mmCIF file of C-alpha atoms in Angstrom:
data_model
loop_
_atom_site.group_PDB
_atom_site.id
_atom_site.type_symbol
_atom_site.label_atom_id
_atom_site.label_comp_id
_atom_site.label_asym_id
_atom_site.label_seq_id
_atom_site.Cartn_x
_atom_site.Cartn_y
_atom_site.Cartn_z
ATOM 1 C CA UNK A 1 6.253 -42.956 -66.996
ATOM 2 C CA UNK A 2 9.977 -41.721 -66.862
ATOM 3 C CA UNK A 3 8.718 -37.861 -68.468
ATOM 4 C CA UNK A 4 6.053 -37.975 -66.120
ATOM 5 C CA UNK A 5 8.116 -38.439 -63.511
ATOM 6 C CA UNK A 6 10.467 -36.328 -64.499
ATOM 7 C CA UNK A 7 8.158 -33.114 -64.653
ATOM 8 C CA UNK A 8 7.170 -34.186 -61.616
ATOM 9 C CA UNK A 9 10.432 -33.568 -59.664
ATOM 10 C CA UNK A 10 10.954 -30.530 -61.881
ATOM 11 C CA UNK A 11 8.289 -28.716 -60.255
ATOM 12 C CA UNK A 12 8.759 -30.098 -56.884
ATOM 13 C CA UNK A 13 12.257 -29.027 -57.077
ATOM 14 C CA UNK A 14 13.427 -25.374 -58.195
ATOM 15 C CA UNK A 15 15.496 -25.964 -61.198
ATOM 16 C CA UNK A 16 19.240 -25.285 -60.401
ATOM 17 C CA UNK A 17 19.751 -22.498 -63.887
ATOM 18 C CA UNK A 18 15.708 -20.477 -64.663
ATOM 19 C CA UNK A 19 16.377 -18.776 -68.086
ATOM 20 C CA UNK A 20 18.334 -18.379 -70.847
ATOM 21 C CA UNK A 21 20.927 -17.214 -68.930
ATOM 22 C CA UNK A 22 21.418 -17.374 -65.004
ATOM 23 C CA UNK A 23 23.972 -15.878 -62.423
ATOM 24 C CA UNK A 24 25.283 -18.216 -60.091
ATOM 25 C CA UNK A 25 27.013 -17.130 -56.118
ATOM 26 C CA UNK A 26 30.146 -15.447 -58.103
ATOM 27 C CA UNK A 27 27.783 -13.433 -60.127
ATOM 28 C CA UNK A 28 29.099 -15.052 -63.339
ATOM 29 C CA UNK A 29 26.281 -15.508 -66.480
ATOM 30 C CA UNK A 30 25.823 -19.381 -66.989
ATOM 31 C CA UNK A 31 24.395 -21.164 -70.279
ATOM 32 C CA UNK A 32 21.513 -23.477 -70.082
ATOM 33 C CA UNK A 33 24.268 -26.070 -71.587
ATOM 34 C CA UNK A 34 26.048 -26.070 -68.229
ATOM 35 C CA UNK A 35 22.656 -25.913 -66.515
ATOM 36 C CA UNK A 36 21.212 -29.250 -65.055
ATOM 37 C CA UNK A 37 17.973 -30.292 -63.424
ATOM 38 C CA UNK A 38 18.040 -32.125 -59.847
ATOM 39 C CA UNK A 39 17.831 -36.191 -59.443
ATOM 40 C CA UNK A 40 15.330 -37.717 -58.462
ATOM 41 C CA UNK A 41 14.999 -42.008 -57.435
ATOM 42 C CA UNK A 42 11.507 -43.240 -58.426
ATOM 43 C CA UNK A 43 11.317 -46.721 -58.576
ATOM 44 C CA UNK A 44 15.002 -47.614 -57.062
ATOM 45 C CA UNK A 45 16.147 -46.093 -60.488
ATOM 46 C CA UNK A 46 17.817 -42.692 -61.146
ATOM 47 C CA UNK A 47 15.634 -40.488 -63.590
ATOM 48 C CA UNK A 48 17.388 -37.702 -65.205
ATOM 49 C CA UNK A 49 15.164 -34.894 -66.978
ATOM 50 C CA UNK A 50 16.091 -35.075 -70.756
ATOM 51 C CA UNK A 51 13.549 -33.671 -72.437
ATOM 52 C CA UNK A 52 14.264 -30.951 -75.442
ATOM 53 C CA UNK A 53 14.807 -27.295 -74.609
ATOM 54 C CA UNK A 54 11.934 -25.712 -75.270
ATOM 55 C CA UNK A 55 9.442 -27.550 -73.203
ATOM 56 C CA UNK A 56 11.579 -27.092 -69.974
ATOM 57 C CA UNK A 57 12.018 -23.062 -70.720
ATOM 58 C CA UNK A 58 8.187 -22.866 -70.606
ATOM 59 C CA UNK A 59 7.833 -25.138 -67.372
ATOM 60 C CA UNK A 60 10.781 -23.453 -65.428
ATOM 61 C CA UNK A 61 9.068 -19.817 -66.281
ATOM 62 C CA UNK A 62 5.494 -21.267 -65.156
ATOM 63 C CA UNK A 63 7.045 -22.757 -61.691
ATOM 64 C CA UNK A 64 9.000 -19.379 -61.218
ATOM 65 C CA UNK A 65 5.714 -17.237 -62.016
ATOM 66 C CA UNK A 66 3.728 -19.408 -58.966
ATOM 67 C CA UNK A 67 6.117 -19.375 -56.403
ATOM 68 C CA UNK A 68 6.407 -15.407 -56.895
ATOM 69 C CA UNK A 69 2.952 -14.969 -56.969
ATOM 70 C CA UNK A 70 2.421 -17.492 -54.272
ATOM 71 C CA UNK A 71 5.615 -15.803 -51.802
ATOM 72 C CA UNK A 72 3.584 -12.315 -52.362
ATOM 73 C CA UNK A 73 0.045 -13.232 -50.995
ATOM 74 C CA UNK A 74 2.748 -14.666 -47.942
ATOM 75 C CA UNK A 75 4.058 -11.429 -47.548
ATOM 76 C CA UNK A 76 1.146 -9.566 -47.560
ATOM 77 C CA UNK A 77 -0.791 -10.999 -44.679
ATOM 78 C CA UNK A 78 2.131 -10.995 -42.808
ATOM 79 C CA UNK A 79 2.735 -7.212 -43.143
ATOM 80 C CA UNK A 80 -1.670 -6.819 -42.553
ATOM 81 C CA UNK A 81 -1.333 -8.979 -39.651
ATOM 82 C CA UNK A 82 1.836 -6.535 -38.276
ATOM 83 C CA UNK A 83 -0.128 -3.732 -38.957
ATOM 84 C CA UNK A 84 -3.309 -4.666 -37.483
ATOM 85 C CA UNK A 85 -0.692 -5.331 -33.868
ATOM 86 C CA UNK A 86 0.786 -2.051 -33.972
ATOM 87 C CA UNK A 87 -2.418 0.225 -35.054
ATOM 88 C CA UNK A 88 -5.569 -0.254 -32.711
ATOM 89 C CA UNK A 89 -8.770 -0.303 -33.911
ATOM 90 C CA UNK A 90 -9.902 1.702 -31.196
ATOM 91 C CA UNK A 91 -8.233 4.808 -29.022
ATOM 92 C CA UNK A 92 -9.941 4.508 -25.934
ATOM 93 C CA UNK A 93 -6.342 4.096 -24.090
ATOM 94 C CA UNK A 94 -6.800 2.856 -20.447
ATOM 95 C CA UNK A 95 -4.797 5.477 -17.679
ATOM 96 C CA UNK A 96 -2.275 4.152 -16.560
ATOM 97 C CA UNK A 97 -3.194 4.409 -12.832
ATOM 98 C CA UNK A 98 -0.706 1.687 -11.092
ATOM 99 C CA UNK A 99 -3.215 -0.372 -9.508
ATOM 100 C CA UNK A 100 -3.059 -3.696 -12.090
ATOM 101 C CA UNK A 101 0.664 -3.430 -12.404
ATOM 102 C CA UNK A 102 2.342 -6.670 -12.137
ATOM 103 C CA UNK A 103 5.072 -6.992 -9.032
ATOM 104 C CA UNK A 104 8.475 -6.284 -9.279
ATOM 105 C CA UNK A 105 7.846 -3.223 -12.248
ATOM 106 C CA UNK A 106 9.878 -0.071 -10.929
ATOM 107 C CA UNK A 107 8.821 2.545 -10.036
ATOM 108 C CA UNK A 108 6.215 1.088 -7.629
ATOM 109 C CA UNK A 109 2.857 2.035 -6.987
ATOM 110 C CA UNK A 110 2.222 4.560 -4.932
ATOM 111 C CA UNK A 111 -1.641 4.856 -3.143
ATOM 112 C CA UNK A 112 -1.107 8.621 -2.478
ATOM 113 C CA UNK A 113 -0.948 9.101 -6.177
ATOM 114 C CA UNK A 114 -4.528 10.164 -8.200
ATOM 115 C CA UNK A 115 -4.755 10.047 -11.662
ATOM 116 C CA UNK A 116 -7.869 12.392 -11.676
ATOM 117 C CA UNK A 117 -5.694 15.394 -11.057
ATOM 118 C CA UNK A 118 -5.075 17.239 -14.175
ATOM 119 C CA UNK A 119 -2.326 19.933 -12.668
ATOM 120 C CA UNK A 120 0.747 17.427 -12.764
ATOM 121 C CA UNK A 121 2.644 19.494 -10.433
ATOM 122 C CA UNK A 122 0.085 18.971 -7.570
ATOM 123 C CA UNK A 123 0.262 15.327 -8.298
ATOM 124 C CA UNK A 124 3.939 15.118 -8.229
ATOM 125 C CA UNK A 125 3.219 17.170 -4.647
ATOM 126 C CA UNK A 126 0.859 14.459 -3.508
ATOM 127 C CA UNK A 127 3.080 11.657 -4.123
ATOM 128 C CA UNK A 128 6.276 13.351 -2.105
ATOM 129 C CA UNK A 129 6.923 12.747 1.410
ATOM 130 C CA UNK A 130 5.831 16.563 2.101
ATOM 131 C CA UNK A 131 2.315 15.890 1.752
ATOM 132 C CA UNK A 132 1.377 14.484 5.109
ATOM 133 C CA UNK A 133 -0.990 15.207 7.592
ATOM 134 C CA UNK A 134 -0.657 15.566 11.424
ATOM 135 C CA UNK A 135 -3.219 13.998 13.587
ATOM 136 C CA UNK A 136 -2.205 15.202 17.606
ATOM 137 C CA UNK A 137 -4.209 13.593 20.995
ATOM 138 C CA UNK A 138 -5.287 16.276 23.498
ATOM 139 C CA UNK A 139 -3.956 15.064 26.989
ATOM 140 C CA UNK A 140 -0.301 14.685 27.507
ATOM 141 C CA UNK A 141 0.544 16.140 23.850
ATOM 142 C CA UNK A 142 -0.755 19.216 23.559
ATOM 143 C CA UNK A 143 -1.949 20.201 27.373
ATOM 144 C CA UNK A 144 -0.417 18.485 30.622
ATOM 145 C CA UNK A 145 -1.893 15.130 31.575
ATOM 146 C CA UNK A 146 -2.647 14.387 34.982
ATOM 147 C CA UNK A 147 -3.244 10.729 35.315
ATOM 148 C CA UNK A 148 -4.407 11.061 39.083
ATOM 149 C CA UNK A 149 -7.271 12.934 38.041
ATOM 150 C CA UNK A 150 -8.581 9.921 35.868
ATOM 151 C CA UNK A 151 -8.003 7.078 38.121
ATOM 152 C CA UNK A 152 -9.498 9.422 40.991
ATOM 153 C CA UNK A 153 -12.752 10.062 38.874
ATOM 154 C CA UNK A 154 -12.955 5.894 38.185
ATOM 155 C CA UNK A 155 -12.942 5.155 42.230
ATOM 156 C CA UNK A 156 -15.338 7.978 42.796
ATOM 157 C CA UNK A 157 -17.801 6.892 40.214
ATOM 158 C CA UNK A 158 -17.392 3.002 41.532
ATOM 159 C CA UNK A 159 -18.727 3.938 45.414
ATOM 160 C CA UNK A 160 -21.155 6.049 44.131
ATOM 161 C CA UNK A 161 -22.944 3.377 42.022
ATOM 162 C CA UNK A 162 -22.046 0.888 44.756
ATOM 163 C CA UNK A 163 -19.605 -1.436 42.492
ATOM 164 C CA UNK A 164 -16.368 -3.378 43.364
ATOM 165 C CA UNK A 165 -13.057 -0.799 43.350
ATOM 166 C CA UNK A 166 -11.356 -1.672 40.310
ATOM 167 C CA UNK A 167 -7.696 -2.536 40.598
ATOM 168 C CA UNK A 168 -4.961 -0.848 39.650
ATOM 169 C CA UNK A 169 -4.276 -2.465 36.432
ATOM 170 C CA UNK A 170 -7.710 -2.216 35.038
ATOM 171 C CA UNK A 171 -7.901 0.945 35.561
ATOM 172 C CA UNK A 172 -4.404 1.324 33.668
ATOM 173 C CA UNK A 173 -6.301 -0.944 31.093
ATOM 174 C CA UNK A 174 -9.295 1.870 30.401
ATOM 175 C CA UNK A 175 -6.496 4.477 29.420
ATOM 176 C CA UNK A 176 -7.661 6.602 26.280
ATOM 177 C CA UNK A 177 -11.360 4.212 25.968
ATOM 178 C CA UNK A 178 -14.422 6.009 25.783
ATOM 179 C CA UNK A 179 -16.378 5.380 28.746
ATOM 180 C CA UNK A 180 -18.783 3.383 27.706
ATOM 181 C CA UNK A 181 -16.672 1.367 26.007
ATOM 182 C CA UNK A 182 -14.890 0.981 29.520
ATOM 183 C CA UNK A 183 -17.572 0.540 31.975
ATOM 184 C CA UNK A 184 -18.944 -2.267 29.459
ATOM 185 C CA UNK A 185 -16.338 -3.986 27.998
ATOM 186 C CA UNK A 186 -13.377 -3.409 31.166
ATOM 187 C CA UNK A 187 -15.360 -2.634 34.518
ATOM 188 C CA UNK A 188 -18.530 -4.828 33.395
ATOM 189 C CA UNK A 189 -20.876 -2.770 35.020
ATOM 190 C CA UNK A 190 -23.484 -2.733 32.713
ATOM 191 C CA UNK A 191 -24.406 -3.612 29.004
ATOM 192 C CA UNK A 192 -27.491 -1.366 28.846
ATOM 193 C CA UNK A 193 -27.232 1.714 27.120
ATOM 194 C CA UNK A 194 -29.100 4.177 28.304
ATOM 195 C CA UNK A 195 -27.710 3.089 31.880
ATOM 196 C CA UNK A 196 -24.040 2.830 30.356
ATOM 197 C CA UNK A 197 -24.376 6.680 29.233
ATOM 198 C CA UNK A 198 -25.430 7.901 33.028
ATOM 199 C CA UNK A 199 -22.544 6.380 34.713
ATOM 200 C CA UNK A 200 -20.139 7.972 31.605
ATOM 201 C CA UNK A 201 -21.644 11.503 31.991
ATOM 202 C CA UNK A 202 -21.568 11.438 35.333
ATOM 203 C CA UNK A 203 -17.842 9.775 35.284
ATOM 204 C CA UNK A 204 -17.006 12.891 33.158
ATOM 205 C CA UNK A 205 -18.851 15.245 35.541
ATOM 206 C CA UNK A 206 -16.489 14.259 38.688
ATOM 207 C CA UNK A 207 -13.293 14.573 36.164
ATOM 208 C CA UNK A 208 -14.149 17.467 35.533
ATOM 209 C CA UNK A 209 -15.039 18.812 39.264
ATOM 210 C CA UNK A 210 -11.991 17.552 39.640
ATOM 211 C CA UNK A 211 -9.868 19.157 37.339
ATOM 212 C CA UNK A 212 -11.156 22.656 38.133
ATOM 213 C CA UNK A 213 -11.179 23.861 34.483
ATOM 214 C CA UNK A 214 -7.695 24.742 34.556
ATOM 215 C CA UNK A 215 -5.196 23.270 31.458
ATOM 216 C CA UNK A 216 -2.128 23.794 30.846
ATOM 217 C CA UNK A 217 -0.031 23.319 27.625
ATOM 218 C CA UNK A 218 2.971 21.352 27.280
ATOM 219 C CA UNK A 219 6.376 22.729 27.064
ATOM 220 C CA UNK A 220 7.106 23.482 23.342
ATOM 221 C CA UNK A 221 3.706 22.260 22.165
ATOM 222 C CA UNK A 222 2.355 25.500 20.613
ATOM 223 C CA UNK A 223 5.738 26.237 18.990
ATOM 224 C CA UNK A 224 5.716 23.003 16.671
ATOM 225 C CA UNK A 225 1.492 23.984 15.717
ATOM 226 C CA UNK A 226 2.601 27.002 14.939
ATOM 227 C CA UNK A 227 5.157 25.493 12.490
ATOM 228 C CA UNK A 228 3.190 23.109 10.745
ATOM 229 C CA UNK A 229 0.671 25.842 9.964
ATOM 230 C CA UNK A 230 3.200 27.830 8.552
ATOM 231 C CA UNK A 231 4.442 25.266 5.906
ATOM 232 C CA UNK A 232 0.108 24.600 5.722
ATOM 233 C CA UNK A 233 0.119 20.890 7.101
ATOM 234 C CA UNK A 234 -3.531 20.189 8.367
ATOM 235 C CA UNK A 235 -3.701 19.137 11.673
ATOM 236 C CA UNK A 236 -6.423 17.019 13.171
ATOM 237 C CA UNK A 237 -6.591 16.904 16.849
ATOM 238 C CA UNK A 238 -8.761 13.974 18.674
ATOM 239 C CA UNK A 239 -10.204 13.015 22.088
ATOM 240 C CA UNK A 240 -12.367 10.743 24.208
ATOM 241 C CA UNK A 241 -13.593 14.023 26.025
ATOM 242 C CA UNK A 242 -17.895 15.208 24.875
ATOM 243 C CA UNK A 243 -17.216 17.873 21.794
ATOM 244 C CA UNK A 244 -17.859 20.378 24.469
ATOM 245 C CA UNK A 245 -15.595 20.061 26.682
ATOM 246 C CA UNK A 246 -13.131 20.083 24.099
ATOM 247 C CA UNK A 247 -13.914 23.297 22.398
ATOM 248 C CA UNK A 248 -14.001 24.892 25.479
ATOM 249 C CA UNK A 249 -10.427 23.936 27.056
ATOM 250 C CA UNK A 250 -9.447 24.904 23.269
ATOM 251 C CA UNK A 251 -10.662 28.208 23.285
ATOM 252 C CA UNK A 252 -8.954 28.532 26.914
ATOM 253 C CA UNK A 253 -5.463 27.797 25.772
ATOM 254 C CA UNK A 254 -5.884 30.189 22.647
ATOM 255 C CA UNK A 255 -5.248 28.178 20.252
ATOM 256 C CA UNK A 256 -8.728 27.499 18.619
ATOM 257 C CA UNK A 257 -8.300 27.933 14.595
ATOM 258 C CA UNK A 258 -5.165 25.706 14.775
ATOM 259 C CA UNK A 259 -6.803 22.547 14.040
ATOM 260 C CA UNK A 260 -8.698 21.711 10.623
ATOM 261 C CA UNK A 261 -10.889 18.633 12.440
ATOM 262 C CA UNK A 262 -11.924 17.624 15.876
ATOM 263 C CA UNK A 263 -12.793 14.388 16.785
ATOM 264 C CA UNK A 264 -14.407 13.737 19.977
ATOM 265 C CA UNK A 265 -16.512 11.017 22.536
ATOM 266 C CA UNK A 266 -19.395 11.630 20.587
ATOM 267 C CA UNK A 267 -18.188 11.224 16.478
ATOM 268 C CA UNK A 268 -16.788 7.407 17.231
ATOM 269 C CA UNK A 269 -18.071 4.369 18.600
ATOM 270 C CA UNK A 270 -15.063 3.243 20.559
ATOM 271 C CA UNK A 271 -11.687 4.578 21.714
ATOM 272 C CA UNK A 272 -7.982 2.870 22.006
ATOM 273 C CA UNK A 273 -6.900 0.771 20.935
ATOM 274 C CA UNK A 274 -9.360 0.789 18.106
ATOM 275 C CA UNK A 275 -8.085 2.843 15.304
ATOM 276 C CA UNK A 276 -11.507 4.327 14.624
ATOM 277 C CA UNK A 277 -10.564 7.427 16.011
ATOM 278 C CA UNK A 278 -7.488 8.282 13.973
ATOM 279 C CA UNK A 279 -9.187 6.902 10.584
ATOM 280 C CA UNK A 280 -12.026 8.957 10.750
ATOM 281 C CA UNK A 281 -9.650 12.447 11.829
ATOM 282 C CA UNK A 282 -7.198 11.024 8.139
ATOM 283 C CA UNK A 283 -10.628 10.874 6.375
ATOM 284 C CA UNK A 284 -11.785 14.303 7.423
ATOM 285 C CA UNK A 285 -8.174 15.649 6.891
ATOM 286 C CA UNK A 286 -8.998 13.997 3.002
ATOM 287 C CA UNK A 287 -5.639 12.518 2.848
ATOM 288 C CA UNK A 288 -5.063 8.171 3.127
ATOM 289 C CA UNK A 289 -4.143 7.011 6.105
ATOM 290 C CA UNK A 290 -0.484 6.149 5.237
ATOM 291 C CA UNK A 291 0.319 9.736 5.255
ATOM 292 C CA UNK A 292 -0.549 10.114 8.231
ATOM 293 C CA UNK A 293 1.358 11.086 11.522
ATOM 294 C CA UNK A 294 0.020 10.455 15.189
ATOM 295 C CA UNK A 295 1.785 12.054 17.860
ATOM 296 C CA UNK A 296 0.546 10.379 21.220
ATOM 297 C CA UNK A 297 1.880 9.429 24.490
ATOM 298 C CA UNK A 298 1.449 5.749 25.496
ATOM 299 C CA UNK A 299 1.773 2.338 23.495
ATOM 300 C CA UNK A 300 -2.425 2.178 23.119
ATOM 301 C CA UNK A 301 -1.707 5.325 20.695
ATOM 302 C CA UNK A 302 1.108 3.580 18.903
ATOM 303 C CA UNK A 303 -0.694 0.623 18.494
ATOM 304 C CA UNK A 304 -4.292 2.143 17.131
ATOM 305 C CA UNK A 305 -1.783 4.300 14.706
ATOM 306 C CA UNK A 306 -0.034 1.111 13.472
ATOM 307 C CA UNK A 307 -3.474 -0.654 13.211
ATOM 308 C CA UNK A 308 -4.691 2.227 10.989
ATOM 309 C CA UNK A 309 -1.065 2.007 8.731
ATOM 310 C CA UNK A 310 -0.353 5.479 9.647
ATOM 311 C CA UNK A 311 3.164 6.401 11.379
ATOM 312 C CA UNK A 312 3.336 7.357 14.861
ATOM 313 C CA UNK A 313 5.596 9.763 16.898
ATOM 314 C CA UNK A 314 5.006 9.023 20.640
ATOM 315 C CA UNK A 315 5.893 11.797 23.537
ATOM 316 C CA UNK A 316 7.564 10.678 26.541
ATOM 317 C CA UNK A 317 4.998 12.649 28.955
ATOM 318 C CA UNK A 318 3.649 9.905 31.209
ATOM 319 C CA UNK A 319 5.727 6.971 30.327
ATOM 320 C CA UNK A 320 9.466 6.834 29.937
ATOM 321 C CA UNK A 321 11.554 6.269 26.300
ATOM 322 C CA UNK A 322 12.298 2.980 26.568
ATOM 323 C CA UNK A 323 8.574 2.138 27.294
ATOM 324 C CA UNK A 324 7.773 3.325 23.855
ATOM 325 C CA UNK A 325 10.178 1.588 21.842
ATOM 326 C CA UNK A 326 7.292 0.375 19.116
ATOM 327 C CA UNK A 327 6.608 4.127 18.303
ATOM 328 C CA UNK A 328 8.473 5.297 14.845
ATOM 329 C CA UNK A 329 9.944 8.232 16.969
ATOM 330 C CA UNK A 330 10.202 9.214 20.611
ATOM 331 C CA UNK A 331 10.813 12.816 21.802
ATOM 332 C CA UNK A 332 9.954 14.132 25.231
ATOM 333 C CA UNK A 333 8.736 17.753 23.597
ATOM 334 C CA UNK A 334 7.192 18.335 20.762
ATOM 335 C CA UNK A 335 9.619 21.137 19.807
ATOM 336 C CA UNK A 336 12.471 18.791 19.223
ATOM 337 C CA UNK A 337 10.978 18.164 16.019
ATOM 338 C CA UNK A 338 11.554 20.242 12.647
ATOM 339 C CA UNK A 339 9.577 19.707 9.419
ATOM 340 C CA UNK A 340 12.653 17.609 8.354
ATOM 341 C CA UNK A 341 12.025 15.080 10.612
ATOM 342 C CA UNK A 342 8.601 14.645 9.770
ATOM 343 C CA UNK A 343 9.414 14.336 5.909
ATOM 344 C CA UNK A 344 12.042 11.436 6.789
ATOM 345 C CA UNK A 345 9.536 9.665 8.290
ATOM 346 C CA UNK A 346 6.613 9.943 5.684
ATOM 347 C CA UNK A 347 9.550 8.881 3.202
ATOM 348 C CA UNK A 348 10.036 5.540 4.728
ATOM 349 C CA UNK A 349 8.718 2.359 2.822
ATOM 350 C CA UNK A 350 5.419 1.359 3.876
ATOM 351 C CA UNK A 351 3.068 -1.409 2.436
ATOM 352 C CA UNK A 352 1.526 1.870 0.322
ATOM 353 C CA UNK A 353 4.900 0.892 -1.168
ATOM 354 C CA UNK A 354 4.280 -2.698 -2.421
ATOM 355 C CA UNK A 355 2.361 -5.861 -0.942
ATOM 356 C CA UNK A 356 2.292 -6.368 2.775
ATOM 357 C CA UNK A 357 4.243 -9.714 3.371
ATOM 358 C CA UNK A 358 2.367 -12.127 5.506
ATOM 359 C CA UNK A 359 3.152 -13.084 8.575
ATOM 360 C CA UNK A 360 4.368 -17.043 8.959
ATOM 361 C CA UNK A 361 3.939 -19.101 12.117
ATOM 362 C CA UNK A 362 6.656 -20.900 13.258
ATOM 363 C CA UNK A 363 5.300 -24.515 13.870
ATOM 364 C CA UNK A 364 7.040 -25.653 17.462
ATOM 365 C CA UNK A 365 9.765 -28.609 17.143
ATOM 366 C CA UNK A 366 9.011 -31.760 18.355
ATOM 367 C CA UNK A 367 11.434 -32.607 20.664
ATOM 368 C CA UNK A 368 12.145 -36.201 19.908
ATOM 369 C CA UNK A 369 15.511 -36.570 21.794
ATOM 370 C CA UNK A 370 13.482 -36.348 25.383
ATOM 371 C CA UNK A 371 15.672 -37.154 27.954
ATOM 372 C CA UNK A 372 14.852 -40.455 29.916
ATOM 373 C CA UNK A 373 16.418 -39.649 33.042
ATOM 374 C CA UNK A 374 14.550 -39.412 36.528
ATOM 375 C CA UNK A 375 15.700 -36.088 38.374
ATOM 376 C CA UNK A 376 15.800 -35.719 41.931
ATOM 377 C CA UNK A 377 12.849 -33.794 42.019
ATOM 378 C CA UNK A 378 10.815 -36.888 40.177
ATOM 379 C CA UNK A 379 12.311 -39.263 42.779
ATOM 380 C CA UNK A 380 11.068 -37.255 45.730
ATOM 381 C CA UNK A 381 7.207 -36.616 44.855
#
């Protein structure tokens, strides 16, 4: 019982002295005289491994062998499994294209950016702030606006087909809609469409019997087009006026060739304050909206640009500055801008730049400390 026990807790435990002769911590060659095996308490008794020399030489080189053998299968599935992490078994890498990049990694992801472009200096291009487009209105950017002439053309068109004279702030209301879209949604004249597109050719007819064919451009407009085409920025030019029309007064003011796309009544369903316009002129253009700049001249503009997520410079030509506060810029010429100006404002963080934050409602306070006192007022009635 006592040498079974005893062999026992010699291979449970590694013997303190393997071999004929061992080194201990100070490197010093010990004897197996000095060398002794653990204790071990079997029983409530001390049992202390006494056993002849020979036999435990054979039993400390057999527990020694094991435990080698046993520590190198260990090691090498360790070093397999290591290996198998750090080599794939495949090399179909993913591109790294931004879009399932967690938040918060630097730098962030940037939607002007395409991976599918092989030169990487036009890709380094695409995602600076000089590669923008320019997306101008017709009336009161490019040519004078004469807001008379519309509201004239609106009262004409109302005693002709025998309807109620809109007021004045409906009429402010239809500014930059198409007409159908006004005479519809605004006027409620009529909801059938082949009668809705009489009344807007013939409201179009008296505008333009009105306006005599004659347009003028703005101070400093053909200056700043003839800029941008010099440093090659396409330019996009849009309008609620037939595609006729249009190409006509363009080809009057010399300046047809300037524009890359023209968007007019007839390519979109509805006008302001609907960015359909503006998203259709960035998609023509073949750039994403968010490089985008809209130069128009009243707060409908600024607020289909915003709508879109493009940036929007707004010219003081029928309203005054401080009218046009939500704009990203306000000028009262177009000339007062330089290419400079234009790159500082593509270059400011948008939500291309990151996740656009929600919105949270304030939930109104309960006013619990209502006061119980009767006014004057409440005594009287």
């Amino acid at each position: 019982m006592a040498d079974s026990v005893a062999a026992a807790s010699l291979i449970g435990y590694r013997p303190l002295c393997g071999g004929l002769f061992v080194k201990d911590t100070s490197y010093r060659r010990k004897s197996l005289s000095s060398c002794r095996s653990p204790i071990k308490e079997a029983m409530g008794k001390r049992v202390v491994y006494s056993s002849p020399m020979l036999p435990r030489l054979k039993i400390d080189r057999l527990v020694n062998t094991s435990i080698k053998a046993l520590a190198t299968e260990l090691t090498k599935e360790v070093y397999s499994y290591r290996e198998e992490e750090r080599i794939p078994r495949t090399w179909n890498y993913r591109v790294d294209t931004g879009v399932d990049r967690k938040p918060g990694l630097w730098p962030p992801e940037n939607r002007a950016d395409n991976a599918l472009l092989h030169n990487p200096l036009i890709r380094q291009e695409r995602m600076g702030c000089s590669w923008l487009g320019a997306i101008f209105e017709w009336e009161g950017v490019i040519i004078e606006d004469n807001p008379d002439l519309e509201r004239q053309a609106w009262l004409a068109l109302s005693r002709e087909e025998g309807k109620p004279t809109p007021p004045a702030f409906i009429l402010r209301r239809v500014d930059g809609m198409k007409n159908e879209q006004a005479i519809s949604e605004v006027l409620c004249w009529s909801r059938d469409p082949p009668e809705m597109k009489r009344m807007a050719t013939r409201k179009e007819e008296i505008y333009q019997s009105l306006q005599g064919g004659i347009y003028r451009l703005r101070t400093g407009s053909k200056e700043f087009v003839n800029i941008l085409m010099h440093y090659k920025i396409p330019m996009a030019l849009v309008s609620t006026r037939p595609r006729k029309t249009l190409e006509s007064a363009i080809g009057t003011v010399g300046i047809e060739g300037y524009f890359t796309a023209i968007v007019a009544a007839e390519d979109v369903h509805r006008g302001k304050p609907d960015p359909e316009m503006f998203i259709y002129a960035a998609q023509l253009l073949n750039f994403i909206p968010q490089r985008c700049i809209v130069f128009g001249n009243s707060n409908q503009t600024v607020e289909a640009a915003h709508d879109a997520f493009m940036k929007c410079v707004a010219i003081a030509s029928k309203h005054p500055v401080y009218e046009l506060g939500a704009a990203d810029l306000v000028v009262r010429k177009l000339d007062e801008l330089s290419i400079v100006d234009l790159k500082n404002l593509a270059d400011i963080e948008s939500p291309e730049f990151g996740p656009v934050e929600l919105e949270t409602e304030l939930e109104p306070e309960e006013d619990n400390d209502r006061s119980t006192s009767v006014g004057v007022d409440d005594i009287f009635w």
